[in-house]
Amino acid sequence: MKNYRFHQDTITEVKERADIYDVISEHVVLKKRGKDYVGLCPFHEGATRWPLN
């Protein structure tokens, strides 16, 4: 996937240094479902769920 806003090295470094669960769980309640986590979509009202894996 090409990203024209940030250099690929910067994206790679952020992915290596940041725990996605920690970042998202600051804004969304996540519940463990099997090996993944599930939370309500922060962009839509209602019961729309999306997986975090």
mmCIF file with all atom_site columns, C-alpha atoms in Angstrom, residues 11-40:
data_model
loop_
_atom_site.group_PDB
_atom_site.id
_atom_site.type_symbol
_atom_site.label_atom_id
_atom_site.label_alt_id
_atom_site.label_comp_id
_atom_site.label_asym_id
_atom_site.label_entity_id
_atom_site.label_seq_id
_atom_site.pdbx_PDB_ins_code
_atom_site.Cartn_x
_atom_site.Cartn_y
_atom_site.Cartn_z
_atom_site.occupancy
_atom_site.B_iso_or_equiv
_atom_site.pdbx_formal_charge
_atom_site.auth_seq_id
_atom_site.auth_comp_id
_atom_site.auth_asym_id
_atom_site.auth_atom_id
_atom_site.pdbx_PDB_model_num
ATOM 1  C CA . ILE A 1 11 ? 5.198   4.315   8.945  1.00 0.00 ? 11 ILE A CA 1
ATOM 2  C CA . THR A 1 12 ? 7.255   1.204   9.681  1.00 0.00 ? 12 THR A CA 1
ATOM 3  C CA . GLU A 1 13 ? 8.797   2.791   12.787 1.00 0.00 ? 13 GLU A CA 1
ATOM 4  C CA . VAL A 1 14 ? 5.400   3.818   14.165 1.00 0.00 ? 14 VAL A CA 1
ATOM 5  C CA . LYS A 1 15 ? 4.006   0.315   13.605 1.00 0.00 ? 15 LYS A CA 1
ATOM 6  C CA . GLU A 1 16 ? 6.977   -1.194  15.442 1.00 0.00 ? 16 GLU A CA 1
ATOM 7  C CA . ARG A 1 17 ? 6.865   1.231   18.389 1.00 0.00 ? 17 ARG A CA 1
ATOM 8  C CA . ALA A 1 18 ? 3.121   1.650   18.991 1.00 0.00 ? 18 ALA A CA 1
ATOM 9  C CA . ASP A 1 19 ? 0.809   -1.054  20.327 1.00 0.00 ? 19 ASP A CA 1
ATOM 10 C CA . ILE A 1 20 ? -2.391  -0.686  18.285 1.00 0.00 ? 20 ILE A CA 1
ATOM 11 C CA . TYR A 1 21 ? -4.499  -2.051  21.161 1.00 0.00 ? 21 TYR A CA 1
ATOM 12 C CA . ASP A 1 22 ? -3.177  0.622   23.547 1.00 0.00 ? 22 ASP A CA 1
ATOM 13 C CA . VAL A 1 23 ? -3.787  3.418   21.048 1.00 0.00 ? 23 VAL A CA 1
ATOM 14 C CA . ILE A 1 24 ? -7.333  2.392   20.093 1.00 0.00 ? 24 ILE A CA 1
ATOM 15 C CA . SER A 1 25 ? -8.417  1.406   23.608 1.00 0.00 ? 25 SER A CA 1
ATOM 16 C CA . GLU A 1 26 ? -7.850  5.028   24.693 1.00 0.00 ? 26 GLU A CA 1
ATOM 17 C CA . HIS A 1 27 ? -10.878 5.940   22.550 1.00 0.00 ? 27 HIS A CA 1
ATOM 18 C CA . VAL A 1 28 ? -12.937 2.742   22.109 1.00 0.00 ? 28 VAL A CA 1
ATOM 19 C CA . VAL A 1 29 ? -13.981 0.015   24.558 1.00 0.00 ? 29 VAL A CA 1
ATOM 20 C CA . LEU A 1 30 ? -12.485 -3.227  23.228 1.00 0.00 ? 30 LEU A CA 1
ATOM 21 C CA . LYS A 1 31 ? -13.663 -6.728  24.183 1.00 0.00 ? 31 LYS A CA 1
ATOM 22 C CA . LYS A 1 32 ? -11.678 -9.899  23.564 1.00 0.00 ? 32 LYS A CA 1
ATOM 23 C CA . ARG A 1 33 ? -13.333 -12.310 21.127 1.00 0.00 ? 33 ARG A CA 1
ATOM 24 C CA . GLY A 1 34 ? -11.184 -15.372 20.553 1.00 0.00 ? 34 GLY A CA 1
ATOM 25 C CA . LYS A 1 35 ? -7.733  -14.154 19.532 1.00 0.00 ? 35 LYS A CA 1
ATOM 26 C CA . ASP A 1 36 ? -9.005  -10.737 18.394 1.00 0.00 ? 36 ASP A CA 1
ATOM 27 C CA . TYR A 1 37 ? -10.578 -7.685  20.002 1.00 0.00 ? 37 TYR A CA 1
ATOM 28 C CA . VAL A 1 38 ? -13.869 -6.116  18.926 1.00 0.00 ? 38 VAL A CA 1
ATOM 29 C CA . GLY A 1 39 ? -15.130 -2.583  19.496 1.00 0.00 ? 39 GLY A CA 1
ATOM 30 C CA . LEU A 1 40 ? -17.876 -0.269  18.338 1.00 0.00 ? 40 LEU A CA 1
#
